[in-house]
Short mmCIF file of C-alpha atoms and ligand atoms in Angstrom, two decimals:
data_model
loop_
_atom_site.label_atom_id
_atom_site.label_comp_id
_atom_site.label_asym_id
_atom_site.label_seq_id
_atom_site.Cartn_x
_atom_site.Cartn_y
_atom_site.Cartn_z
CA UNK W 1 -75.70 14.92 -131.02
CA UNK W 2 -75.25 11.17 -131.01
CA UNK W 3 -72.11 9.80 -129.43
CA UNK W 4 -70.46 6.70 -130.86
CA UNK W 5 -70.51 3.62 -128.59
CA UNK W 6 -66.69 3.50 -128.51
CA UNK W 7 -66.60 7.11 -127.31
CA UNK W 8 -68.97 6.26 -124.46
CA UNK W 9 -66.91 3.26 -123.36
CA UNK W 10 -63.68 5.25 -122.82
CA UNK W 11 -62.33 6.90 -119.67
CA UNK W 12 -61.97 10.67 -119.58
CA UNK W 13 -60.58 13.06 -116.96
CA UNK W 14 -63.44 15.13 -115.54
CA UNK W 15 -61.69 17.28 -112.91
CA UNK W 16 -58.59 17.50 -110.76
CA UNK W 17 -59.20 15.65 -107.48
CA UNK W 18 -58.70 18.89 -105.57
CA UNK W 19 -61.75 20.42 -107.31
CA UNK W 20 -64.12 17.71 -106.07
CA UNK W 21 -64.88 18.32 -102.41
CA UNK W 22 -67.27 16.98 -99.76
CA UNK W 23 -70.65 18.60 -99.37
CA UNK W 24 -71.31 20.12 -102.78
CA UNK W 25 -71.55 19.12 -106.42
CA UNK W 26 -68.94 20.19 -108.96
CA UNK W 27 -70.58 20.64 -112.37
CA UNK W 28 -68.62 19.94 -115.52
CA UNK W 29 -69.16 18.83 -119.12
CA UNK W 30 -68.05 15.64 -120.88
CA UNK W 31 -68.77 14.90 -124.57
CA UNK W 32 -71.25 17.79 -124.60
CA UNK W 33 -73.26 16.42 -121.67
CA UNK W 34 -73.55 17.83 -118.17
CA UNK W 35 -71.88 15.80 -115.42
CA UNK W 36 -72.02 16.44 -111.66
CA UNK W 37 -69.11 15.30 -109.51
CA UNK W 38 -69.41 14.57 -105.80
CA UNK W 39 -67.28 13.36 -102.94
CA UNK W 40 -68.78 11.39 -100.08
CA UNK W 41 -66.62 10.05 -97.24
CA UNK W 42 -63.62 10.64 -99.43
CA UNK W 43 -64.94 8.68 -102.41
CA UNK W 44 -65.62 10.45 -105.72
CA UNK W 45 -68.84 9.81 -107.64
CA UNK W 46 -70.52 11.24 -110.74
CA UNK W 47 -73.97 11.48 -112.26
CA UNK W 48 -74.94 12.25 -115.85
CA UNK W 49 -77.60 14.57 -117.20
CA UNK W 50 -80.41 12.12 -116.34
CA UNK W 51 -79.01 11.66 -112.80
CA UNK W 52 -77.78 8.24 -113.82
CA UNK W 53 -74.71 7.16 -111.80
CA UNK W 54 -71.59 7.02 -113.98
CA UNK W 55 -68.50 4.84 -113.61
CA UNK W 56 -65.82 6.78 -111.71
CA UNK W 57 -62.26 6.07 -110.75
CA UNK W 58 -59.78 8.38 -109.08
CA UNK W 59 -56.12 8.10 -110.08
CA UNK W 60 -53.18 10.39 -110.78
CA UNK W 61 -54.72 13.32 -108.86
CA UNK W 62 -57.75 13.41 -111.18
CA UNK W 63 -61.30 12.11 -111.20
CA UNK W 64 -61.95 9.93 -114.27
CA UNK W 65 -65.41 9.27 -115.62
CA UNK W 66 -66.71 6.81 -118.21
CA UNK W 67 -69.99 8.10 -119.68
CA UNK W 68 -71.14 4.59 -120.72
CA UNK W 69 -70.09 1.09 -119.75
CA UNK W 70 -66.31 0.91 -119.53
CA UNK W 71 -64.80 -1.75 -121.79
CA UNK W 72 -61.58 -1.87 -119.76
CA UNK W 73 -60.02 -0.57 -116.55
CA UNK W 74 -58.33 2.84 -116.56
CA UNK W 75 -54.80 2.51 -117.97
CA UNK W 76 -51.94 2.13 -115.50
CA UNK W 77 -49.01 4.49 -114.99
CA UNK W 78 -46.80 2.21 -112.83
CA UNK W 79 -44.27 5.00 -112.27
CA UNK W 80 -46.88 6.92 -110.27
CA UNK W 81 -46.46 4.48 -107.36
CA UNK W 82 -42.62 4.59 -107.31
CA UNK W 83 -41.25 5.90 -104.02
CA UNK W 84 -39.22 9.08 -104.28
CA UNK W 85 -41.26 10.60 -107.07
CA UNK W 86 -43.26 13.80 -106.86
CA UNK W 87 -46.64 14.05 -108.55
CA UNK W 88 -47.39 17.54 -109.82
CA UNK W 89 -50.84 18.42 -111.17
CA UNK W 90 -50.30 21.51 -113.34
CA UNK W 91 -53.79 23.00 -113.55
CA UNK W 92 -56.70 22.96 -115.97
CA UNK W 93 -56.38 24.92 -119.18
CA UNK W 94 -59.38 25.55 -121.39
CA UNK W 95 -58.65 25.39 -125.11
CA UNK W 96 -60.94 26.03 -128.08
CA UNK W 97 -59.75 23.01 -130.05
CA UNK W 98 -60.71 19.39 -130.59
CA UNK W 99 -59.54 17.22 -127.68
CA UNK W 100 -57.81 15.01 -130.25
CA UNK W 101 -55.89 18.01 -131.62
CA UNK W 102 -54.57 18.71 -128.11
CA UNK W 103 -53.27 15.13 -127.89
CA UNK W 104 -51.80 15.26 -131.39
CA UNK W 105 -49.93 18.48 -130.61
CA UNK W 106 -48.50 16.88 -127.47
CA UNK W 107 -47.14 14.02 -129.60
CA UNK W 108 -45.45 16.32 -132.13
CA UNK W 109 -41.73 16.90 -131.69
CA UNK W 110 -41.10 18.89 -134.86
CA UNK W 111 -42.61 22.10 -133.46
CA UNK W 112 -40.32 22.27 -130.39
CA UNK W 113 -37.59 24.51 -131.88
CA UNK W 114 -40.15 26.99 -133.22
CA UNK W 115 -42.78 27.17 -130.50
CA UNK W 116 -40.79 26.18 -127.39
CA UNK W 117 -37.65 28.01 -128.51
CA UNK W 118 -34.82 27.86 -126.02
CA UNK W 119 -36.63 25.34 -123.81
CA UNK W 120 -37.60 22.16 -125.65
CA UNK W 121 -35.73 22.94 -128.85
CA UNK W 122 -33.71 25.48 -130.77
CA UNK W 123 -32.47 26.00 -134.27
CA UNK W 124 -30.51 24.59 -136.00
CA UNK W 125 -31.26 21.35 -134.06
CA UNK W 126 -34.53 20.67 -135.83
CA UNK W 127 -33.89 17.11 -137.06
CA UNK W 128 -36.03 14.33 -135.66
CA UNK W 129 -34.14 11.03 -135.75
CA UNK W 130 -35.55 7.75 -137.09
CA UNK W 131 -37.62 6.24 -134.33
CA UNK W 132 -40.04 3.35 -133.83
CA UNK W 133 -43.80 3.78 -133.75
CA UNK W 134 -46.30 1.01 -133.40
CA UNK W 135 -49.80 0.24 -132.30
CA UNK W 136 -49.36 -2.32 -129.54
CA UNK W 137 -52.18 -4.79 -130.15
CA UNK W 138 -51.92 -6.47 -126.74
CA UNK W 139 -52.18 -3.22 -124.84
CA UNK W 140 -54.33 -1.51 -127.48
CA UNK W 141 -52.09 1.56 -127.13
CA UNK W 142 -49.89 3.67 -129.42
CA UNK W 143 -46.18 3.67 -128.54
CA UNK W 144 -43.30 5.67 -130.05
CA UNK W 145 -39.80 4.71 -128.89
CA UNK W 146 -36.14 5.58 -129.39
CA UNK W 147 -36.60 9.26 -130.01
CA UNK W 148 -33.63 11.52 -129.35
CA UNK W 149 -33.89 15.28 -129.42
CA UNK W 150 -31.56 18.15 -128.58
CA UNK W 151 -33.10 20.34 -125.87
CA UNK W 152 -31.66 23.58 -124.45
CA UNK W 153 -33.67 23.35 -121.19
CA UNK W 154 -35.30 19.92 -120.96
CA UNK W 155 -36.71 20.54 -117.48
CA UNK W 156 -36.32 22.96 -114.57
CA UNK W 157 -33.51 20.85 -113.12
CA UNK W 158 -31.57 20.36 -116.39
CA UNK W 159 -28.23 22.16 -116.34
CA UNK W 160 -27.63 23.25 -119.90
CA UNK W 161 -28.54 21.60 -123.18
CA UNK W 162 -29.06 17.84 -123.34
CA UNK W 163 -29.72 15.20 -125.95
CA UNK W 164 -32.93 13.92 -124.42
CA UNK W 165 -34.44 10.49 -124.96
CA UNK W 166 -38.19 10.34 -125.42
CA UNK W 167 -40.93 7.75 -125.51
CA UNK W 168 -44.56 8.55 -126.18
CA UNK W 169 -47.57 6.51 -125.21
CA UNK W 170 -51.26 6.98 -125.99
CA UNK W 171 -53.18 4.73 -123.57
CA UNK W 172 -56.65 6.28 -124.06
CA UNK W 173 -58.16 8.42 -126.84
CA UNK W 174 -57.65 11.72 -125.01
CA UNK W 175 -54.58 10.93 -122.90
CA UNK W 176 -50.95 11.02 -123.93
CA UNK W 177 -47.95 10.23 -121.76
CA UNK W 178 -44.40 11.31 -122.40
CA UNK W 179 -41.40 9.55 -120.87
CA UNK W 180 -38.19 11.57 -121.05
CA UNK W 181 -34.68 11.38 -119.64
CA UNK W 182 -34.62 12.39 -115.98
CA UNK W 183 -31.66 14.78 -115.59
CA UNK W 184 -31.21 13.85 -111.92
CA UNK W 185 -31.41 10.06 -112.53
CA UNK W 186 -30.48 9.11 -116.09
CA UNK W 187 -31.71 5.52 -115.58
CA UNK W 188 -35.24 6.71 -114.80
CA UNK W 189 -37.89 8.50 -116.78
CA UNK W 190 -39.57 11.78 -116.03
CA UNK W 191 -43.24 11.17 -116.76
CA UNK W 192 -45.29 14.02 -118.19
CA UNK W 193 -48.89 13.41 -119.18
CA UNK W 194 -51.68 15.39 -120.71
CA UNK W 195 -55.13 14.35 -119.56
CA UNK W 196 -57.57 15.96 -121.99
CA UNK W 197 -61.18 16.40 -120.99
CA UNK W 198 -63.41 16.44 -124.10
CA UNK W 199 -65.96 19.18 -123.39
CA UNK W 200 -67.30 19.29 -126.93
CA UNK W 201 -65.92 18.27 -130.31
CA UNK W 202 -64.17 21.63 -130.60
CA UNK W 203 -63.43 22.55 -126.98
CA UNK W 204 -61.46 20.79 -124.30
CA UNK W 205 -59.80 21.22 -120.94
CA UNK W 206 -56.21 20.05 -120.74
CA UNK W 207 -55.00 18.86 -117.35
CA UNK W 208 -51.20 18.50 -117.56
CA UNK W 209 -49.77 16.22 -114.86
CA UNK W 210 -46.32 14.88 -114.14
CA UNK W 211 -44.40 12.65 -111.80
CA UNK W 212 -40.66 13.07 -111.49
CA UNK W 213 -37.59 12.62 -109.34
CA UNK W 214 -36.70 16.13 -108.25
CA UNK W 215 -36.25 17.03 -104.60
CA UNK W 216 -34.71 20.42 -105.25
CA UNK W 217 -37.07 22.41 -107.47
CA UNK W 218 -39.82 24.35 -105.66
CA UNK W 219 -43.31 23.09 -106.50
CA UNK W 220 -44.38 26.45 -107.99
CA UNK W 221 -41.41 26.39 -110.40
CA UNK W 222 -42.33 22.91 -111.63
CA UNK W 223 -45.91 24.03 -112.26
CA UNK W 224 -44.71 27.22 -113.97
CA UNK W 225 -42.39 25.29 -116.29
CA UNK W 226 -45.17 23.01 -117.51
CA UNK W 227 -47.67 25.87 -117.82
CA UNK W 228 -45.16 27.85 -119.88
CA UNK W 229 -44.85 24.98 -122.35
CA UNK W 230 -48.56 24.30 -122.56
CA UNK W 231 -49.60 27.96 -122.92
CA UNK W 232 -47.09 28.39 -125.73
CA UNK W 233 -49.13 25.76 -127.57
CA UNK W 234 -52.57 27.13 -126.73
CA UNK W 235 -52.81 29.93 -129.28
CA UNK W 236 -51.58 27.60 -132.00
CA UNK W 237 -54.07 24.90 -131.04
CA UNK W 238 -56.89 27.43 -131.25
CA UNK W 239 -56.00 28.26 -134.85
CA UNK W 240 -55.78 24.79 -136.36
CA UNK W 241 -57.67 24.05 -139.54
CA UNK W 242 -59.67 21.92 -139.81
CA UNK W 243 -60.72 22.25 -136.17
CA UNK W 244 -61.41 18.52 -135.87
CA UNK W 245 -58.75 15.89 -136.37
CA UNK W 246 -59.01 14.24 -139.82
CA UNK W 247 -58.68 10.47 -139.43
CA UNK W 248 -58.32 9.56 -143.08
CA UNK W 249 -54.69 9.52 -144.07
CA UNK W 250 -54.06 11.49 -147.24
CA UNK W 251 -51.75 10.79 -150.15
CA UNK W 252 -48.81 12.67 -148.68
CA UNK W 253 -45.46 11.11 -147.88
CA UNK W 254 -45.16 11.57 -144.12
CA UNK W 255 -41.99 12.86 -142.48
CA UNK W 256 -40.41 11.12 -139.49
CA UNK W 257 -42.02 13.59 -137.12
CA UNK W 258 -45.51 12.72 -138.30
CA UNK W 259 -45.32 8.99 -137.69
CA UNK W 260 -46.73 9.15 -134.17
CA UNK W 261 -49.57 11.36 -135.29
CA UNK W 262 -50.41 9.01 -138.15
CA UNK W 263 -50.39 5.97 -135.85
CA UNK W 264 -52.59 7.86 -133.40
CA UNK W 265 -55.12 8.71 -136.09
CA UNK W 266 -55.13 5.14 -137.40
CA UNK W 267 -55.59 3.78 -133.87
CA UNK W 268 -58.49 6.16 -133.18
CA UNK W 269 -60.17 5.08 -136.39
CA UNK W 270 -59.68 1.41 -135.58
CA UNK W 271 -61.23 1.91 -132.15
CA UNK W 272 -64.18 3.70 -133.70
CA UNK W 273 -63.45 6.89 -131.82
CA UNK W 274 -65.40 9.71 -133.48
CA UNK W 275 -65.75 12.56 -130.95
CA UNK W 276 -63.56 15.46 -132.06
CA UNK W 277 -62.62 13.69 -135.29
CA UNK W 278 -63.37 14.52 -138.90
CA UNK W 279 -64.25 11.28 -140.61
CA UNK W 280 -64.76 12.44 -144.18
CA UNK W 281 -62.28 14.48 -146.18
CA UNK W 282 -63.00 18.21 -145.97
CA UNK Y 1 -30.18 44.87 -103.41
CA UNK Y 2 -31.85 42.99 -106.26
CA UNK Y 3 -35.62 43.50 -106.22
CA UNK Y 4 -37.66 40.36 -105.51
CA UNK Y 5 -40.57 39.83 -107.90
CA UNK Y 6 -43.29 37.46 -106.75
CA UNK Y 7 -44.12 36.09 -110.11
CA UNK Y 8 -46.43 33.86 -112.11
CA UNK Y 9 -45.44 33.05 -115.70
CA UNK Y 10 -49.00 33.39 -116.98
CA UNK Y 11 -49.76 36.72 -115.27
CA UNK Y 12 -49.76 39.71 -117.62
CA UNK Y 13 -48.99 42.12 -114.75
CA UNK Y 14 -45.90 40.16 -113.72
CA UNK Y 15 -44.83 39.98 -117.35
CA UNK Y 16 -44.84 43.80 -117.56
CA UNK Y 17 -42.26 43.89 -114.78
CA UNK Y 18 -40.14 41.07 -116.25
CA UNK Y 19 -40.28 42.76 -119.65
CA UNK Y 20 -39.18 46.18 -118.42
CA UNK Y 21 -36.40 44.66 -116.30
CA UNK Y 22 -35.13 42.86 -119.38
CA UNK Y 23 -35.35 46.00 -121.55
CA UNK Y 24 -33.42 47.92 -118.88
CA UNK Y 25 -30.95 45.11 -118.26
CA UNK Y 26 -32.03 45.15 -114.60
CA UNK Y 27 -31.78 42.07 -112.38
CA UNK Y 28 -34.85 40.57 -110.74
CA UNK Y 29 -34.97 37.80 -108.19
CA UNK Y 30 -38.00 35.79 -109.34
CA UNK Y 31 -40.08 33.80 -106.85
CA UNK Y 32 -42.76 31.64 -108.48
CA UNK Y 33 -46.20 31.75 -106.93
CA UNK Y 34 -48.48 28.75 -107.58
CA UNK Y 35 -51.54 30.84 -108.49
CA UNK Y 36 -53.18 28.05 -110.49
CA UNK Y 37 -53.91 25.34 -109.51
CA UNK Y 38 -52.39 26.04 -106.07
CA UNK Y 39 -54.55 29.09 -105.27
CA UNK Y 40 -51.53 30.54 -103.47
CA UNK Y 41 -52.77 34.14 -103.72
CA UNK Y 42 -55.27 33.27 -100.99
CA UNK Y 43 -52.70 31.64 -98.73
CA UNK Y 44 -52.03 33.25 -95.37
CA UNK Y 45 -48.39 33.81 -96.24
CA UNK Y 46 -49.21 35.66 -99.43
CA UNK Y 47 -51.99 37.75 -97.88
CA UNK Y 48 -49.52 38.83 -95.22
CA UNK Y 49 -47.31 40.14 -98.03
CA UNK Y 50 -50.14 41.69 -100.06
CA UNK Y 51 -53.54 41.82 -98.33
CA UNK Y 52 -55.19 42.48 -101.71
CA UNK Y 53 -54.16 39.00 -102.85
CA UNK Y 54 -52.95 40.19 -106.26
CA UNK Y 55 -49.83 40.04 -108.38
CA UNK Y 56 -47.38 41.51 -109.18
CA UNK Y 57 -45.66 42.10 -105.86
CA UNK Y 58 -42.17 43.55 -105.84
CA UNK Y 59 -40.04 43.90 -102.71
CA UNK Y 60 -37.48 46.67 -102.93
CA UNK Y 61 -35.35 48.29 -100.23
CA UNK Y 62 -37.70 47.20 -97.46
CA UNK Y 63 -40.91 48.32 -99.14
CA UNK Y 64 -43.51 46.21 -100.91
CA UNK Y 65 -44.92 47.46 -104.23
CA UNK Y 66 -48.24 45.86 -105.16
CA UNK Y 67 -49.18 47.87 -108.24
CA UNK Y 68 -47.85 47.07 -111.72
CA UNK Y 69 -47.18 50.66 -112.86
CA UNK Y 70 -45.60 51.39 -109.46
CA UNK Y 71 -43.14 48.54 -110.05
CA UNK Y 72 -42.39 49.89 -113.54
CA UNK Y 73 -41.88 53.41 -112.20
CA UNK Y 74 -39.44 52.17 -109.56
CA UNK Y 75 -37.41 50.15 -112.08
CA UNK Y 76 -37.25 53.00 -114.60
CA UNK Y 77 -36.39 55.62 -111.96
CA UNK Y 78 -33.53 53.50 -110.62
CA UNK Y 79 -32.09 52.47 -114.00
CA UNK Y 80 -32.96 54.87 -116.81
CA UNK Y 81 -35.40 57.73 -116.24
CA UNK Y 82 -35.73 58.12 -120.01
CA UNK Y 83 -38.31 55.34 -119.74
CA UNK Y 84 -40.51 57.72 -117.72
CA UNK Y 85 -40.90 60.00 -120.74
CA UNK Y 86 -40.55 63.73 -121.05
CA UNK Y 87 -40.56 65.40 -117.57
CA UNK Y 88 -42.55 68.42 -118.81
CA UNK Y 89 -46.07 68.92 -117.40
CA UNK Y 90 -47.54 67.59 -120.66
CA UNK Y 91 -45.24 64.56 -120.67
CA UNK Y 92 -46.02 63.67 -117.06
CA UNK Y 93 -49.74 64.02 -117.66
CA UNK Y 94 -49.55 61.81 -120.76
CA UNK Y 95 -47.65 59.15 -118.80
CA UNK Y 96 -50.29 59.11 -116.07
CA UNK Y 97 -53.01 58.89 -118.70
CA UNK Y 98 -51.56 55.74 -120.26
CA UNK Y 99 -50.74 54.12 -116.93
CA UNK Y 100 -54.43 54.66 -116.10
CA UNK Y 101 -55.42 53.07 -119.42
CA UNK Y 102 -53.18 50.09 -118.58
CA UNK Y 103 -55.22 49.56 -115.39
CA UNK Y 104 -58.41 49.59 -117.43
CA UNK Y 105 -57.01 47.12 -119.94
CA UNK Y 106 -56.09 44.84 -117.04
CA UNK Y 107 -59.58 45.21 -115.54
CA UNK Y 108 -61.29 44.26 -118.82
CA UNK Y 109 -59.20 42.13 -121.22
CA UNK Y 110 -56.91 41.04 -118.41
CA UNK Y 111 -59.85 39.97 -116.23
CA UNK Y 112 -61.54 38.06 -119.07
CA UNK Y 113 -58.42 36.02 -119.77
CA UNK Y 114 -58.43 33.70 -116.70
CA UNK Y 115 -62.15 33.11 -117.25
CA UNK Y 116 -61.55 31.93 -120.81
CA UNK Y 117 -58.26 30.20 -120.15
CA UNK Y 118 -58.63 28.66 -116.70
CA UNK Y 119 -62.38 28.53 -116.20
CA UNK Y 120 -62.24 31.18 -113.47
CA UNK Y 121 -65.71 32.23 -112.35
CA UNK Y 122 -67.37 35.20 -114.02
CA UNK Y 123 -68.82 36.26 -117.34
CA UNK Y 124 -66.10 37.31 -119.79
CA UNK Y 125 -68.51 38.75 -122.38
CA UNK Y 126 -69.10 42.23 -120.91
CA UNK Y 127 -65.37 42.44 -120.14
CA UNK Y 128 -64.48 41.65 -123.75
CA UNK Y 129 -66.99 44.22 -124.94
CA UNK Y 130 -65.51 46.91 -122.70
CA UNK Y 131 -62.02 45.79 -123.75
CA UNK Y 132 -62.96 46.28 -127.38
CA UNK Y 133 -63.69 49.95 -126.67
CA UNK Y 134 -60.23 50.35 -125.14
CA UNK Y 135 -58.63 48.67 -128.15
CA UNK Y 136 -60.43 51.02 -130.56
CA UNK Y 137 -59.30 54.12 -128.65
CA UNK Y 138 -55.76 52.79 -128.35
CA UNK Y 139 -55.65 52.04 -132.08
CA UNK Y 140 -56.89 55.56 -132.89
CA UNK Y 141 -54.35 57.21 -130.57
CA UNK Y 142 -51.51 55.17 -132.05
CA UNK Y 143 -52.63 56.04 -135.59
CA UNK Y 144 -52.64 59.77 -134.75
CA UNK Y 145 -49.21 59.41 -133.18
CA UNK Y 146 -47.82 57.69 -136.24
CA UNK Y 147 -48.99 60.52 -138.49
CA UNK Y 148 -46.87 62.76 -136.24
CA UNK Y 149 -43.93 60.38 -136.57
CA UNK Y 150 -44.31 58.69 -133.17
CA UNK Y 151 -43.95 54.90 -133.04
CA UNK Y 152 -44.69 54.66 -129.31
CA UNK Y 153 -47.37 56.00 -127.00
CA UNK Y 154 -45.41 58.99 -125.69
CA UNK Y 155 -43.16 59.73 -128.62
CA UNK Y 156 -40.47 58.25 -130.77
CA UNK Y 157 -38.96 56.26 -127.92
CA UNK Y 158 -40.56 53.58 -125.74
CA UNK Y 159 -41.56 54.36 -122.17
CA UNK Y 160 -43.15 52.46 -119.32
CA UNK Y 161 -46.51 53.50 -120.82
CA UNK Y 162 -45.88 51.08 -123.70
CA UNK Y 163 -44.66 48.34 -121.36
CA UNK Y 164 -47.70 48.83 -119.09
CA UNK Y 165 -50.26 48.61 -121.91
CA UNK Y 166 -48.58 46.01 -124.12
CA UNK Y 167 -49.23 42.67 -122.30
CA UNK Y 168 -53.02 42.74 -121.96
CA UNK Y 169 -53.34 43.95 -125.55
CA UNK Y 170 -50.93 41.38 -126.96
CA UNK Y 171 -52.71 38.61 -125.03
CA UNK Y 172 -56.18 39.57 -126.33
CA UNK Y 173 -56.15 36.38 -128.43
CA UNK Y 174 -56.14 34.36 -125.21
CA UNK Y 175 -59.70 35.49 -124.53
CA UNK Y 176 -60.77 34.93 -128.11
CA UNK Y 177 -60.35 38.50 -129.39
CA UNK Y 178 -58.71 39.13 -132.73
CA UNK Y 179 -56.38 42.11 -133.20
CA UNK Y 180 -56.92 42.03 -136.98
CA UNK Y 181 -59.19 45.12 -136.94
CA UNK Y 182 -56.48 47.27 -135.30
CA UNK Y 183 -53.64 47.92 -137.77
CA UNK Y 184 -51.97 50.59 -135.65
CA UNK Y 185 -51.95 48.33 -132.60
CA UNK Y 186 -50.32 45.63 -134.69
CA UNK Y 187 -47.57 47.97 -135.88
CA UNK Y 188 -47.00 49.20 -132.33
CA UNK Y 189 -46.78 45.62 -131.04
CA UNK Y 190 -44.23 44.86 -133.71
CA UNK Y 191 -42.20 47.88 -132.58
CA UNK Y 192 -42.34 46.73 -128.94
CA UNK Y 193 -41.41 43.17 -129.87
CA UNK Y 194 -38.47 44.51 -131.85
CA UNK Y 195 -36.91 46.36 -128.90
CA UNK Y 196 -33.45 45.16 -127.84
CA UNK Y 197 -33.88 43.00 -124.74
CA UNK Y 198 -37.50 42.09 -125.52
CA UNK Y 199 -38.58 38.84 -123.84
CA UNK Y 200 -41.71 36.86 -124.73
CA UNK Y 201 -44.20 35.15 -122.45
CA UNK Y 202 -46.48 32.19 -123.20
CA UNK Y 203 -49.05 33.56 -125.67
CA UNK Y 204 -46.75 36.37 -126.87
CA UNK Y 205 -44.28 35.24 -129.47
CA UNK Y 206 -40.83 36.70 -129.96
CA UNK Y 207 -40.10 38.63 -133.12
CA UNK Y 208 -37.66 36.26 -134.73
CA UNK Y 209 -37.26 36.25 -138.46
CA UNK Y 210 -36.56 32.51 -138.41
CA UNK Y 211 -39.64 31.66 -136.37
CA UNK Y 212 -42.84 30.81 -138.15
CA UNK Y 213 -45.89 32.93 -137.45
CA UNK Y 214 -48.36 31.00 -135.33
CA UNK Y 215 -50.74 30.88 -138.29
CA UNK Y 216 -48.08 29.12 -140.37
CA UNK Y 217 -47.56 26.52 -137.67
CA UNK Y 218 -51.22 25.54 -137.57
CA UNK Y 219 -51.89 21.88 -137.98
CA UNK Y 220 -48.85 20.46 -136.27
CA UNK Y 221 -47.88 17.01 -137.39
CA UNK Y 222 -49.12 15.61 -140.64
CA UNK Y 223 -51.14 18.63 -141.78
CA UNK Y 224 -48.22 21.01 -141.40
CA UNK Y 225 -45.88 18.61 -143.19
CA UNK Y 226 -48.33 18.37 -146.03
CA UNK Y 227 -48.19 22.13 -146.31
CA UNK Y 228 -51.94 22.39 -146.60
CA UNK Y 229 -54.44 23.89 -144.26
CA UNK Y 230 -57.72 22.05 -144.85
FE1 FE2 J 1 -45.90 22.10 -127.81
#
């Protein structure tokens, strides 16, 4: 399989930091190619199939690898450095779906009342308000802003239903970040990200990660909350047709809820990202 | 005293206990265990509680139950013994049979699931193959029962046998196994999901007439809105 140059130049999560330990190699797969991860004197490193050293950076409790020559630094999540926040890596979940499908699902609000019933949504509150989506040319990222959604249980610490404010950000082809109202500190955002490791065009490993202000909730409950949400999506992700994400917009009139997905697809196409995508109409 | 369940949302064995408690209207004090990624089952504190390092663990009246069917038996016996089935010799034997089958389902389909879902070490293929044999026999037994007018494993009412076997069967899709070839299993699952007090878990959807079937929700975003699949 040939991999497009743009795909090689991007950063991908390759493992949670905790899985890469001193003294032995951790094997994994990125874009269909074997990668070995190491840690020496605390510093993470990676080699490709031909033992070539790969670009590595370690941020947000994960080891990130660029299989080619990186065309930019790994995106920043400034909130990660804010004092008082807790970073919570939520595990590594294997999914038989295109890595791009996993990101697209994460960006979709319309499914909340049906799939995350009683947690992230509930009927009859199924309306998605008018919100702003744009491809930020300076950052080369997709941003969706001014989303409001009614949620019965927005997070572990939420007491009762809330109208929650949302912003979505796609800073790399297989990473999406969600900013949502922090119940404990309404002026701050809870930050929930999905770092998707592209194993092949139709399989991926999702590493959900979050950083929030919450001193009260036990760690295991925070992990369980995020795993509940993500595993509710897994069986649906595994049944999507077509398996790869079509990048050519059709003739349909999109609904509000689709705007982020459409911008994401357009942005991927503009970047020349092909791995996990379907470039010709089925 | 309210029983304490050491719990993990993604664990099928813990779900059995949560499900029966909900069906019985029994209270449980849930304590989350960070099994993945925290590896808490191998922590010293947990091994002190259950040296086998497995879930579920239920603490009741000073004793620690570490076996799923044992937890179900305790809950049923303290709340509604009807869930233990007919107390005749034949009824008791049938209950033990299905509780034994539930252990085998957990050891095959249940063991394959974390390998497929979380990359746990091991080869899921022989486990799926063995699990398929269990599904065939379960489907045949349920079909025979239905001809005799029984919707559930031990008769026309649900028992802990159904609750014990249900989760690993209903989660078969998580390890890539389709339940399409087993019509009687599908009808039985529908009956279980329709019980008053039924609660779902991630991977097992509630039976809600207003909810879409997962297959209808495929292609979130633009594809779903377009109403076309491919
Ligand atoms: Fe979702």
